[in-house]
Every structure is written in structure tokens, then in C-alpha cells.
Amino acid sequence: MSNSKLTLRINEMTTIELLYQTLNERRRPEDIAEMIFELTKDSLTNNEKLLLEKASKGSLSKNIYGYTSMLQTFAEAKGATKQIEKALEIFQLNPDTKFDYNNQKDIEEFIALVSPIINKSIGKNDFKADRLNKSQRIENGIDLSKRNYNKKWRLLKRIENKLLKFITESKKVEFQKIAKHGLVHTLDFTNFSSDINTASFIAYYNARCNLRSVFTNESQIRSFDEISEMLLNKCNRKDIQLPNPTNWWAIAHIYTSQEVLSHLTDQEKGLLLGKWTTILQEIAAFLDQIWNENDINRETMVVKRGNDSTTWNNTAGAWNKARDNWMNLIYSLGLDYILEEICFGKTLRLMAADVVAWHFSTNGKLDPNTEVWNKLPLPWEIFQNKVNCNKDLVIKYCVQAGLDPEKSGWIAARTHGVAEFTPTPELVHGVTISNPFLATVLKRHRFFSGKK
């Protein structure tokens, strides 16, 4: 291989590695388009170049401001680093094993390692009932003063509580990612990088999926735009080398249209169906927990003071995304007869009261999907085998609400059109602000947050 070709290959791999990193980020589509253009410009037609340039000209590197006020990463759950480092100091420990204190398993292993030192039972955290008294400490060979023992006991209790909080926060982050882009953040680099066209479509469409919602009383902008369509068409071109190098398995982690799934084997589709069924079950359990912790008005789904609308809406979004993928796979496998026995309904998000008032002021009405949601069993009740919900029941309630059960997405994943590319707006709590500096100042002072 000549030096020029070797250099080109190294540059390609570097760009693909950077694109891969964006799967766990919230980078602007314009910046991803710029990276894709540089990676693929020699193989693009004139029309394809024009489309990519339509987006890439708005990249931060070409922007007069050169930055964005919006975070380009997802939130991260904070582990028990602070608490465990304190425990290492107080217990005077220097463990041979290197622990990752932002990892659930490692935190559990640390608790299991340290708790026996003071004979503390894991999960037993009642200060009055679960501590050892003086005679019990002597009996167990624990030569510590009451003050020293209590200090260590309380610290281990805090680490256990931190672990529980970390598990919950990790679920929130995971479900937020699923709501936005499906399973793509779990895709390995080998599959992602196996084909440039595959990597380009996944990275760009992922950026589109991760866009923030806009404060509006109309529909949100569709993720699948004209550039997504062009990049997907490049994956499906008939004039490229045979066999087609496109990695459809990788694409199915973010986009499960019937066309994409038609390229997978039944075994691959079965693996994805199993994954999505497990995810639906996990999301249903978390929805149940949130529902019981919040006094949600099911009849209107208008948020009330005290409702954790962010967690509910992110988790509801994850449920709907998982459900769409599950249904696409059911139909692709020819298993739609299953829906005659079990057909999960959609989960509605909570709406801000001012958005609802705005909608009504423009002669809008309560979303008819709310009527269907009110009548169908709740998702977790189905998994708990408390009630049955099948396709006939869903169709019945959709008809009563004046909805087409298929087109409205109740008995099949909703089909979508192709949106025109639109530049990414600077948003402060969903409100468009044209200047990123001003947006940063407004965020700092909590404008448009709904909080004083």
C-alpha cells in the first residue's frame, strides 16, 4: 500500500472513531454532516454534496459564534467515588483490586468487601435495630469504640443508599438514550466501522434523533430528514460492489423500518426482539414506580405541581420507542398473530399546562390519544398479568376516539415521511434563542424553566 493510500486510510479510521464517539453524545447534525462530508466527499455525487453542504455550512467550525449553549452530552449518573474514598481513609484500606466507583457491580463488590469488617449485614440499615451493641461487638471481635463503630456503620449505610440512587439515576439516563435513539449507544465499534456508508447514516441519523424538543403546540420536527434519506439510500445502492457491504444489523440498532429488517436473518431479528421485550419489561417496572410516586392526572395528562414530569416523559418516550421497535420486529417476523393475545398500548407524556392552554386558545382539543390511553390497561399491569390487552381491544378504543388504529400508531409503529433539513436552533427549555451567548445567560438565570 502506498504512503498516500495509507495516510488516507488512517484519516478515515480517525474520523470513523470520532463519529463512533458521537453515538453517546448530543452533537448537532450540522457538525456530524461536516465530518461525513470530509470522510466521503470523493464518493459523493453532486446532489449528495449539495445536501450535505446544506447542513455542514451550519457547523460550529463555520459559525460566527463557534460554540453552542446546549450541552453536547447526555447526563451521567454519579457513582460513589466520594463516599468510597472516605471509607478507604476511615477503614485504613488499600485494596489490591482497582474499583470503578461509577460501576454498579464494583460498588456492590466494595460494600461486600468492607461490611464484614464491622459485621454489618448488607441492606440492614435501621440505626436502632441493626447496629451491634457493646457486648455484640466484643463477641464478634470488633475492638472499636461506640463512636468509631457508629461512624463506620453510618458511612457504609450512606454507600448503600448511594448505590440505590446510582442504580435509579443510571436507569433514567439509559431510558433517556433509548427514547432518543434506540439501542445505538450499545453498538460495538467493529459493527459500526465495518462500512463507511453504514457509519455515516447511523451517526447523522443519531444526531437528528437526539435533537431537543421545541416548545410548541404543534408536532415536533421529524428525525428522518432528506439527508438521512440520502445516506440510507447510499447504503442500499444497487451499483456498489457485491455483496453489499452495508451492515444492516448495525443500522437496525437505530432504525427498524421494514426495508432495513428485510436484510436481517430471522435469527438476528429474533435477537433484537428478545432485547426489546426485555427492555419493555424493565421500562414498565420503572413506569410503575414513577406512577406510584407521583399524583398524575391520567384523564388529562396535564402536569401538576410536584409531578416529576422529566423522568416520566423520558421513560414514556423510551417505552414508545421500544414498543415501536418491538412491533416492527413482530411484523417483520410474521408473528403479528401475537397481537391477538397481547398488544401493548402507547404511554402518553405529561403536557405542560401552558402548552395545553396555548393549544386550546388556537381552537385545539384534547388529544384523542388521551382517550385511548385512559381506557387501555397500563403497561406494567400487563406485565404483572393483572389484565389482558389485545389488538381487538386497542382497535375498539381507537374507533371510539375517532382514530385510525394503524395510522395513529396504536397497532403498528407509525410510518413517517421525509422532513426537509432545518438548522438546529439554540434552545433554552425548548424556547428558541438566536444567540448562544444570550441563551447561556438565560439558562443561568433559569428563564423559561417554569421555576422561580
GROMACS .gro file of C-alpha atoms in nm:
model
  452
    1MET     CA    1   0.000   0.000   0.000
    2SER     CA    2   0.140   0.342  -0.097
    3ASN     CA    3   0.204   0.609   0.167
    4SER     CA    4  -0.078   0.829   0.032
    5LYS     CA    5  -0.329   0.544   0.050
    6LEU     CA    6  -0.208   0.451   0.399
    7THR     CA    7  -0.248   0.811   0.516
    8LEU     CA    8  -0.599   0.824   0.367
    9ARG     CA    9  -0.693   0.501   0.545
   10ILE     CA   10  -0.560   0.631   0.878
   11ASN     CA   11  -0.759   0.955   0.835
   12GLU     CA   12  -1.073   0.755   0.753
   13MET     CA   13  -1.037   0.543   1.067
   14THR     CA   14  -0.975   0.852   1.282
   15THR     CA   15  -1.294   1.016   1.153
   16ILE     CA   16  -1.495   0.697   1.199
   17GLU     CA   17  -1.366   0.671   1.558
   18LEU     CA   18  -1.479   1.029   1.619
   19LEU     CA   19  -1.817   0.952   1.465
   20TYR     CA   20  -1.847   0.646   1.688
   21GLN     CA   21  -1.789   0.861   1.998
   22THR     CA   22  -2.086   1.078   1.900
   23LEU     CA   23  -2.326   0.784   1.946
   24ASN     CA   24  -2.317   0.861   2.320
   25GLU     CA   25  -2.327   1.236   2.270
   26ARG     CA   26  -2.574   1.503   2.159
   27ARG     CA   27  -2.375   1.663   1.882
   28ARG     CA   28  -2.551   1.892   1.635
   29PRO     CA   29  -2.642   1.730   1.299
   30GLU     CA   30  -2.453   2.012   1.123
   31ASP     CA   31  -2.125   1.908   1.289
   32ILE     CA   32  -2.180   1.542   1.206
   33ALA     CA   33  -2.262   1.634   0.845
   34GLU     CA   34  -1.931   1.820   0.822
   35MET     CA   35  -1.740   1.512   0.943
   36ILE     CA   36  -1.927   1.287   0.698
   37PHE     CA   37  -1.861   1.524   0.410
   38GLU     CA   38  -1.485   1.514   0.474
   39LEU     CA   39  -1.497   1.135   0.508
   40THR     CA   40  -1.700   1.061   0.194
   41LYS     CA   41  -1.654   1.362  -0.039
   42ASP     CA   42  -1.463   1.160  -0.302
   43SER     CA   43  -1.755   0.918  -0.343
   44LEU     CA   44  -2.041   1.169  -0.337
   45THR     CA   45  -2.246   1.274  -0.637
   46ASN     CA   46  -2.306   1.646  -0.694
   47ASN     CA   47  -2.657   1.625  -0.549
   48GLU     CA   48  -2.529   1.436  -0.241
   49LYS     CA   49  -2.260   1.700  -0.188
   50LEU     CA   50  -2.518   1.979  -0.208
   51LEU     CA   51  -2.737   1.809   0.050
   52LEU     CA   52  -2.453   1.752   0.297
   53GLU     CA   53  -2.324   2.106   0.245
   54LYS     CA   54  -2.674   2.232   0.323
   55ALA     CA   55  -2.619   2.108   0.678
   56SER     CA   56  -2.241   2.129   0.716
   57LYS     CA   57  -2.233   2.503   0.639
   58GLY     CA   58  -2.401   2.550   0.978
   59SER     CA   59  -2.134   2.357   1.172
   60LEU     CA   60  -1.976   2.524   1.474
   61SER     CA   61  -1.641   2.549   1.293
   62LYS     CA   62  -1.811   2.768   1.029
   63ASN     CA   63  -2.034   2.953   1.275
   64ILE     CA   64  -1.964   3.314   1.366
   65TYR     CA   65  -2.007   3.227   1.735
   66GLY     CA   66  -1.814   2.899   1.719
   67TYR     CA   67  -1.997   2.738   2.011
   68THR     CA   68  -2.339   2.632   2.134
   69SER     CA   69  -2.505   2.692   2.471
   70MET     CA   70  -2.661   2.346   2.465
   71LEU     CA   71  -2.483   2.055   2.630
   72GLN     CA   72  -2.348   1.811   2.374
   73THR     CA   73  -2.351   1.515   2.610
   74PHE     CA   74  -2.616   1.318   2.795
   75ALA     CA   75  -2.636   1.345   3.172
   76GLU     CA   76  -2.435   1.088   3.364
   77ALA     CA   77  -2.523   0.912   3.686
   78LYS     CA   78  -2.270   0.990   3.960
   79GLY     CA   79  -2.131   0.690   4.139
   80ALA     CA   80  -1.999   0.653   4.495
   81THR     CA   81  -1.643   0.778   4.441
   82LYS     CA   82  -1.662   1.043   4.714
   83GLN     CA   83  -1.814   0.809   4.972
   84ILE     CA   84  -1.584   0.515   4.897
   85GLU     CA   85  -1.269   0.727   4.905
   86LYS     CA   86  -1.377   0.841   5.252
   87ALA     CA   87  -1.435   0.479   5.351
   88LEU     CA   88  -1.087   0.381   5.234
   89GLU     CA   89  -0.949   0.655   5.459
   90ILE     CA   90  -1.159   0.575   5.767
   91PHE     CA   91  -1.121   0.197   5.740
   92GLN     CA   92  -0.750   0.243   5.651
   93LEU     CA   93  -0.779   0.017   5.348
   94ASN     CA   94  -0.558  -0.022   5.044
   95PRO     CA   95  -0.738  -0.285   4.833
   96ASP     CA   96  -0.542  -0.483   4.576
   97THR     CA   97  -0.834  -0.469   4.334
   98LYS     CA   98  -0.887  -0.148   4.137
   99PHE     CA   99  -1.253  -0.050   4.165
  100ASP     CA  100  -1.456   0.166   3.926
  101TYR     CA  101  -1.682   0.357   4.162
  102ASN     CA  102  -1.910   0.461   3.872
  103ASN     CA  103  -1.994   0.097   3.810
  104GLN     CA  104  -2.278  -0.078   3.992
  105LYS     CA  105  -2.102  -0.414   4.017
  106ASP     CA  106  -1.784  -0.262   4.159
  107ILE     CA  107  -1.974  -0.061   4.420
  108GLU     CA  108  -2.158  -0.378   4.524
  109GLU     CA  109  -1.826  -0.566   4.549
  110PHE     CA  110  -1.676  -0.291   4.763
  111ILE     CA  111  -1.973  -0.300   5.002
  112ALA     CA  112  -1.945  -0.679   5.022
  113LEU     CA  113  -1.571  -0.648   5.093
  114VAL     CA  114  -1.591  -0.385   5.366
  115SER     CA  115  -1.918  -0.461   5.550
  116PRO     CA  116  -1.786  -0.779   5.720
  117ILE     CA  117  -1.510  -0.573   5.885
  118ILE     CA  118  -1.768  -0.436   6.130
  119ASN     CA  119  -2.003  -0.732   6.087
  120LYS     CA  120  -2.268  -0.517   5.916
  121SER     CA  121  -2.539  -0.701   5.725
  122ILE     CA  122  -2.591  -0.553   5.378
  123GLY     CA  123  -2.937  -0.398   5.345
  124LYS     CA  124  -2.987  -0.380   5.722
  125ASN     CA  125  -2.981  -0.004   5.778
  126ASP     CA  126  -3.209   0.069   6.072
  127PHE     CA  127  -2.997   0.276   6.311
  128LYS     CA  128  -3.175   0.148   6.622
  129ALA     CA  129  -3.234  -0.216   6.531
  130ASP     CA  130  -2.942  -0.318   6.308
  131ARG     CA  131  -2.630  -0.190   6.487
  132LEU     CA  132  -2.428  -0.405   6.723
  133ASN     CA  133  -2.424  -0.309   7.090
  134LYS     CA  134  -2.108  -0.320   7.300
  135SER     CA  135  -2.138  -0.684   7.404
  136GLN     CA  136  -2.214  -0.791   7.045
  137ARG     CA  137  -1.910  -0.602   6.919
  138ILE     CA  138  -1.688  -0.775   7.175
  139GLU     CA  139  -1.843  -1.111   7.087
  140ASN     CA  140  -1.764  -1.052   6.717
  141GLY     CA  141  -1.407  -0.938   6.790
  142ILE     CA  142  -1.468  -0.578   6.689
  143ASP     CA  143  -1.236  -0.363   6.900
  144LEU     CA  144  -1.390  -0.025   6.826
  145SER     CA  145  -1.534   0.247   7.044
  146LYS     CA  146  -1.904   0.316   7.006
  147ARG     CA  147  -1.827   0.646   6.830
  148ASN     CA  148  -1.582   0.488   6.586
  149TYR     CA  149  -1.816   0.195   6.515
  150ASN     CA  150  -2.113   0.427   6.455
  151LYS     CA  151  -1.907   0.642   6.220
  152LYS     CA  152  -1.812   0.344   6.005
  153TRP     CA  153  -2.162   0.196   6.019
  154ARG     CA  154  -2.320   0.523   5.902
  155LEU     CA  155  -2.070   0.556   5.619
  156LEU     CA  156  -2.148   0.207   5.489
  157LYS     CA  157  -2.518   0.289   5.511
  158ARG     CA  158  -2.457   0.603   5.302
  159ILE     CA  159  -2.268   0.399   5.042
  160GLU     CA  160  -2.557   0.152   5.020
  161ASN     CA  161  -2.805   0.439   4.978
  162LYS     CA  162  -2.578   0.595   4.717
  163LEU     CA  163  -2.575   0.265   4.529
  164LEU     CA  164  -2.956   0.258   4.519
  165LYS     CA  165  -2.964   0.617   4.395
  166PHE     CA  166  -2.695   0.539   4.137
  167ILE     CA  167  -2.898   0.245   4.005
  168THR     CA  168  -3.207   0.466   3.970
  169GLU     CA  169  -3.018   0.751   3.804
  170SER     CA  170  -2.847   0.506   3.567
  171LYS     CA  171  -3.190   0.378   3.461
  172LYS     CA  172  -3.303   0.734   3.393
  173VAL     CA  173  -3.002   0.801   3.171
  174GLU     CA  174  -3.036   0.468   2.989
  175PHE     CA  175  -3.406   0.518   2.921
  176GLN     CA  176  -3.347   0.876   2.804
  177LYS     CA  177  -3.099   0.745   2.547
  178ILE     CA  178  -3.338   0.469   2.436
  179ALA     CA  179  -3.617   0.728   2.399
  180LYS     CA  180  -3.397   0.930   2.167
  181HIS     CA  181  -3.212   0.676   1.955
  182GLY     CA  182  -3.298   0.320   2.047
  183LEU     CA  183  -3.007   0.083   2.106
  184VAL     CA  184  -2.739   0.259   1.904
  185HIS     CA  185  -2.537   0.360   2.212
  186THR     CA  186  -2.484  -0.013   2.279
  187LEU     CA  187  -2.347  -0.082   1.929
  188ASP     CA  188  -1.987  -0.205   1.922
  189PHE     CA  189  -1.720  -0.027   1.719
  190THR     CA  190  -1.648  -0.329   1.499
  191ASN     CA  191  -2.001  -0.334   1.355
  192PHE     CA  192  -2.023   0.044   1.336
  193SER     CA  193  -1.694   0.084   1.148
  194SER     CA  194  -1.735  -0.212   0.911
  195ASP     CA  195  -1.869   0.014   0.633
  196ILE     CA  196  -1.836   0.390   0.578
  197ASN     CA  197  -2.189   0.435   0.441
  198THR     CA  198  -2.331   0.244   0.738
  199ALA     CA  199  -2.134   0.457   0.986
  200SER     CA  200  -2.235   0.779   0.809
  201PHE     CA  201  -2.608   0.707   0.819
  202ILE     CA  202  -2.603   0.589   1.180
  203ALA     CA  203  -2.402   0.887   1.306
  204TYR     CA  204  -2.609   1.150   1.124
  205TYR     CA  205  -2.948   0.996   1.200
  206ASN     CA  206  -2.842   0.955   1.563
  207ALA     CA  207  -2.768   1.328   1.582
  208ARG     CA  208  -3.111   1.404   1.436
  209CYS     CA  209  -3.281   1.170   1.682
  210ASN     CA  210  -3.104   1.336   1.975
  211LEU     CA  211  -3.235   1.685   1.896
  212ARG     CA  212  -3.415   1.854   2.183
  213SER     CA  213  -3.789   1.915   2.177
  214VAL     CA  214  -3.910   2.263   2.084
  215PHE     CA  215  -4.171   2.447   2.292
  216THR     CA  216  -4.468   2.437   2.054
  217ASN     CA  217  -4.835   2.343   2.030
  218GLU     CA  218  -4.767   2.159   1.704
  219SER     CA  219  -4.583   1.840   1.612
  220GLN     CA  220  -4.208   1.817   1.671
  221ILE     CA  221  -3.968   1.811   1.376
  222ARG     CA  222  -3.927   1.458   1.237
  223SER     CA  223  -3.584   1.300   1.284
  224PHE     CA  224  -3.572   1.135   0.942
  225ASP     CA  225  -3.487   1.418   0.705
  226GLU     CA  226  -3.371   1.446   0.344
  227ILE     CA  227  -3.006   1.393   0.443
  228SER     CA  228  -3.095   1.082   0.643
  229GLU     CA  229  -3.281   0.953   0.338
  230MET     CA  230  -2.983   1.020   0.109
  231LEU     CA  231  -2.737   0.847   0.343
  232LEU     CA  232  -2.968   0.546   0.380
  233ASN     CA  233  -3.008   0.526   0.003
  234LYS     CA  234  -2.629   0.511  -0.028
  235CYS     CA  235  -2.641   0.202   0.194
  236ASN     CA  236  -2.896   0.043  -0.037
  237ARG     CA  237  -2.748   0.134  -0.374
  238LYS     CA  238  -2.750  -0.139  -0.637
  239ASP     CA  239  -2.444  -0.015  -0.826
  240ILE     CA  240  -2.194  -0.074  -0.547
  241GLN     CA  241  -1.976  -0.380  -0.513
  242LEU     CA  242  -2.140  -0.716  -0.449
  243PRO     CA  243  -2.213  -0.837  -0.194
  244ASN     CA  244  -2.343  -0.513  -0.049
  245PRO     CA  245  -2.105  -0.416   0.237
  246THR     CA  246  -2.379  -0.235   0.434
  247ASN     CA  247  -2.406  -0.358   0.792
  248TRP     CA  248  -2.784  -0.379   0.831
  249TRP     CA  249  -2.751  -0.535   1.176
  250ALA     CA  250  -2.580  -0.215   1.293
  251ILE     CA  251  -2.842   0.008   1.130
  252ALA     CA  252  -3.122  -0.193   1.297
  253HIS     CA  253  -2.994  -0.068   1.634
  254ILE     CA  254  -3.131   0.277   1.547
  255TYR     CA  255  -3.370   0.235   1.252
  256THR     CA  256  -3.602  -0.064   1.217
  257SER     CA  257  -3.804   0.007   0.905
  258GLN     CA  258  -3.938  -0.299   0.723
  259GLU     CA  259  -3.682  -0.232   0.448
  260VAL     CA  260  -3.392  -0.246   0.695
  261LEU     CA  261  -3.528  -0.554   0.872
  262SER     CA  262  -3.573  -0.736   0.541
  263HIS     CA  263  -3.193  -0.755   0.518
  264LEU     CA  264  -3.161  -0.937   0.853
  265THR     CA  265  -3.183  -1.309   0.916
  266ASP     CA  266  -3.466  -1.443   1.132
  267GLN     CA  267  -3.205  -1.523   1.398
  268GLU     CA  268  -3.086  -1.160   1.404
  269LYS     CA  269  -3.444  -1.033   1.419
  270GLY     CA  270  -3.515  -1.281   1.698
  271LEU     CA  271  -3.220  -1.150   1.900
  272LEU     CA  272  -3.344  -0.793   1.863
  273LEU     CA  273  -3.699  -0.895   1.952
  274GLY     CA  274  -3.573  -1.058   2.270
  275LYS     CA  275  -3.375  -0.747   2.362
  276TRP     CA  276  -3.668  -0.515   2.305
  277THR     CA  277  -3.908  -0.738   2.501
  278THR     CA  278  -3.673  -0.735   2.800
  279ILE     CA  279  -3.635  -0.357   2.771
  280LEU     CA  280  -4.014  -0.313   2.759
  281GLN     CA  281  -4.045  -0.515   3.079
  282GLU     CA  282  -3.776  -0.305   3.253
  283ILE     CA  283  -3.933   0.021   3.139
  284ALA     CA  284  -4.280  -0.093   3.251
  285ALA     CA  285  -4.147  -0.165   3.601
  286PHE     CA  286  -3.988   0.182   3.619
  287LEU     CA  287  -4.306   0.349   3.490
  288ASP     CA  288  -4.496   0.171   3.767
  289GLN     CA  289  -4.252   0.311   4.023
  290ILE     CA  290  -4.279   0.667   3.889
  291TRP     CA  291  -4.660   0.640   3.868
  292ASN     CA  292  -4.684   0.541   4.234
  293GLU     CA  293  -4.453   0.824   4.341
  294ASN     CA  294  -4.649   1.092   4.152
  295ASP     CA  295  -5.011   1.201   4.161
  296ILE     CA  296  -5.052   1.203   3.782
  297ASN     CA  297  -5.382   1.317   3.630
  298ARG     CA  298  -5.442   1.029   3.390
  299GLU     CA  299  -5.759   1.183   3.247
  300THR     CA  300  -5.584   1.491   3.101
  301MET     CA  301  -5.210   1.410   3.138
  302VAL     CA  302  -5.154   1.776   3.229
  303VAL     CA  303  -4.861   1.811   3.466
  304LYS     CA  304  -4.935   1.919   3.823
  305ARG     CA  305  -4.708   2.077   4.081
  306GLY     CA  306  -4.489   1.808   4.232
  307ASN     CA  307  -4.500   1.574   3.931
  308ASP     CA  308  -4.159   1.455   3.812
  309SER     CA  309  -4.250   1.527   3.451
  310THR     CA  310  -3.892   1.498   3.321
  311THR     CA  311  -3.846   1.141   3.442
  312TRP     CA  312  -4.196   1.038   3.338
  313ASN     CA  313  -4.166   1.187   2.990
  314ASN     CA  314  -3.820   1.041   2.925
  315THR     CA  315  -3.936   0.697   3.041
  316ALA     CA  316  -4.263   0.721   2.845
  317GLY     CA  317  -4.056   0.813   2.539
  318ALA     CA  318  -3.838   0.507   2.599
  319TRP     CA  319  -4.149   0.287   2.623
  320ASN     CA  320  -4.290   0.419   2.296
  321LYS     CA  321  -3.957   0.381   2.117
  322ALA     CA  322  -3.915   0.025   2.246
  323ARG     CA  323  -4.275  -0.057   2.159
  324ASP     CA  324  -4.232   0.071   1.801
  325ASN     CA  325  -3.921  -0.140   1.752
  326TRP     CA  326  -4.092  -0.442   1.911
  327MET     CA  327  -4.390  -0.409   1.676
  328ASN     CA  328  -4.171  -0.360   1.368
  329LEU     CA  329  -3.992  -0.683   1.451
  330ILE     CA  330  -4.318  -0.867   1.522
  331TYR     CA  331  -4.449  -0.778   1.175
  332SER     CA  332  -4.116  -0.848   1.004
  333LEU     CA  333  -4.103  -1.196   1.157
  334GLY     CA  334  -4.463  -1.270   1.058
  335LEU     CA  335  -4.560  -1.301   1.423
  336ASP     CA  336  -4.843  -1.047   1.415
  337TYR     CA  337  -5.082  -1.316   1.541
  338ILE     CA  338  -4.921  -1.249   1.881
  339LEU     CA  339  -5.104  -0.915   1.884
  340GLU     CA  340  -5.432  -1.105   1.904
  341GLU     CA  341  -5.320  -1.210   2.252
  342ILE     CA  342  -5.102  -0.921   2.368
  343CYS     CA  343  -5.084  -0.572   2.222
  344PHE     CA  344  -4.911  -0.306   2.431
  345GLY     CA  345  -5.055   0.043   2.418
  346LYS     CA  346  -4.864   0.366   2.393
  347THR     CA  347  -4.771   0.569   2.701
  348LEU     CA  348  -4.859   0.937   2.694
  349ARG     CA  349  -4.626   1.210   2.810
  350LEU     CA  350  -4.724   1.475   3.059
  351MET     CA  351  -4.807   1.809   2.899
  352ALA     CA  352  -4.726   2.149   3.049
  353ALA     CA  353  -5.041   2.342   3.142
  354ASP     CA  354  -4.933   2.646   2.938
  355VAL     CA  355  -4.886   2.434   2.626
  356VAL     CA  356  -5.235   2.286   2.671
  357ALA     CA  357  -5.382   2.634   2.725
  358TRP     CA  358  -5.200   2.757   2.414
  359HIS     CA  359  -5.338   2.463   2.218
  360PHE     CA  360  -5.695   2.531   2.335
  361SER     CA  361  -5.659   2.904   2.255
  362THR     CA  362  -5.593   2.812   1.891
  363ASN     CA  363  -5.916   2.606   1.875
  364GLY     CA  364  -5.737   2.282   1.957
  365LYS     CA  365  -5.888   1.999   2.159
  366LEU     CA  366  -5.756   1.739   2.400
  367ASP     CA  367  -5.552   1.488   2.203
  368PRO     CA  368  -5.784   1.193   2.119
  369ASN     CA  369  -5.493   0.960   2.202
  370THR     CA  370  -5.558   1.059   2.565
  371GLU     CA  371  -5.899   0.892   2.549
  372VAL     CA  372  -5.745   0.565   2.430
  373TRP     CA  373  -5.472   0.588   2.697
  374ASN     CA  374  -5.739   0.635   2.964
  375LYS     CA  375  -5.926   0.319   2.867
  376LEU     CA  376  -5.644   0.074   2.799
  377PRO     CA  377  -5.463  -0.117   3.075
  378LEU     CA  378  -5.142   0.044   3.198
  379PRO     CA  379  -4.819  -0.113   3.063
  380TRP     CA  380  -4.698  -0.254   3.394
  381GLU     CA  381  -5.037  -0.412   3.465
  382ILE     CA  382  -4.996  -0.624   3.151
  383PHE     CA  383  -4.651  -0.747   3.254
  384GLN     CA  384  -4.782  -0.819   3.604
  385ASN     CA  385  -5.054  -1.039   3.446
  386LYS     CA  386  -5.323  -0.832   3.618
  387VAL     CA  387  -5.511  -0.760   3.296
  388ASN     CA  388  -5.513  -0.857   2.929
  389CYS     CA  389  -5.476  -0.617   2.638
  390ASN     CA  390  -5.504  -0.738   2.279
  391LYS     CA  391  -5.533  -0.589   1.932
  392ASP     CA  392  -5.914  -0.604   1.924
  393LEU     CA  393  -5.938  -0.404   2.247
  394VAL     CA  394  -5.698  -0.140   2.116
  395ILE     CA  395  -5.889  -0.111   1.787
  396LYS     CA  396  -6.219  -0.079   1.974
  397TYR     CA  397  -6.099   0.218   2.184
  398CYS     CA  398  -5.927   0.385   1.888
  399VAL     CA  399  -6.251   0.374   1.687
  400GLN     CA  400  -6.440   0.521   1.984
  401ALA     CA  401  -6.187   0.807   1.994
  402GLY     CA  402  -6.212   0.865   1.620
  403LEU     CA  403  -5.859   0.742   1.547
  404ASP     CA  404  -5.730   0.512   1.278
  405PRO     CA  405  -5.564   0.243   1.495
  406GLU     CA  406  -5.288   0.174   1.241
  407LYS     CA  407  -5.207   0.525   1.117
  408SER     CA  408  -5.212   0.662   1.472
  409GLY     CA  409  -4.954   0.402   1.575
  410TRP     CA  410  -5.161   0.202   1.823
  411ILE     CA  411  -5.146  -0.137   1.649
  412ALA     CA  412  -4.833  -0.075   1.440
  413ALA     CA  413  -4.533   0.154   1.454
  414ARG     CA  414  -4.620   0.487   1.294
  415THR     CA  415  -4.483   0.542   0.946
  416HIS     CA  416  -4.306   0.869   0.875
  417GLY     CA  417  -4.234   1.091   0.582
  418VAL     CA  418  -3.911   1.269   0.497
  419ALA     CA  419  -3.860   1.608   0.659
  420GLU     CA  420  -3.671   1.891   0.499
  421PHE     CA  421  -3.343   1.969   0.674
  422THR     CA  422  -3.375   2.263   0.914
  423PRO     CA  423  -3.089   2.422   1.109
  424THR     CA  424  -3.058   2.328   1.476
  425PRO     CA  425  -3.195   2.612   1.692
  426GLU     CA  426  -3.039   2.733   2.016
  427LEU     CA  427  -3.292   2.631   2.280
  428VAL     CA  428  -3.348   2.738   2.639
  429HIS     CA  429  -3.602   2.497   2.790
  430GLY     CA  430  -3.746   2.446   2.443
  431VAL     CA  431  -3.764   2.816   2.351
  432THR     CA  432  -3.559   2.924   2.050
  433ILE     CA  433  -3.292   3.188   2.119
  434SER     CA  434  -3.091   3.306   1.819
  435ASN     CA  435  -2.769   3.391   2.006
  436PRO     CA  436  -2.580   3.120   2.201
  437PHE     CA  437  -2.427   3.375   2.443
  438LEU     CA  438  -2.771   3.511   2.531
  439ALA     CA  439  -2.900   3.153   2.560
  440THR     CA  440  -2.624   3.076   2.813
  441VAL     CA  441  -2.716   3.382   3.023
  442LEU     CA  442  -3.086   3.297   3.016
  443LYS     CA  443  -3.016   2.939   3.126
  444ARG     CA  444  -2.804   3.065   3.414
  445HIS     CA  445  -3.099   3.275   3.534
  446ARG     CA  446  -3.346   2.990   3.472
  447PHE     CA  447  -3.560   3.175   3.219
  448PHE     CA  448  -3.835   2.961   3.061
  449SER     CA  449  -3.768   2.684   3.317
  450GLY     CA  450  -4.109   2.714   3.482
  451LYS     CA  451  -3.928   2.770   3.814
  452LYS     CA  452  -3.870   3.084   4.015
   0.00000   0.00000   0.00000
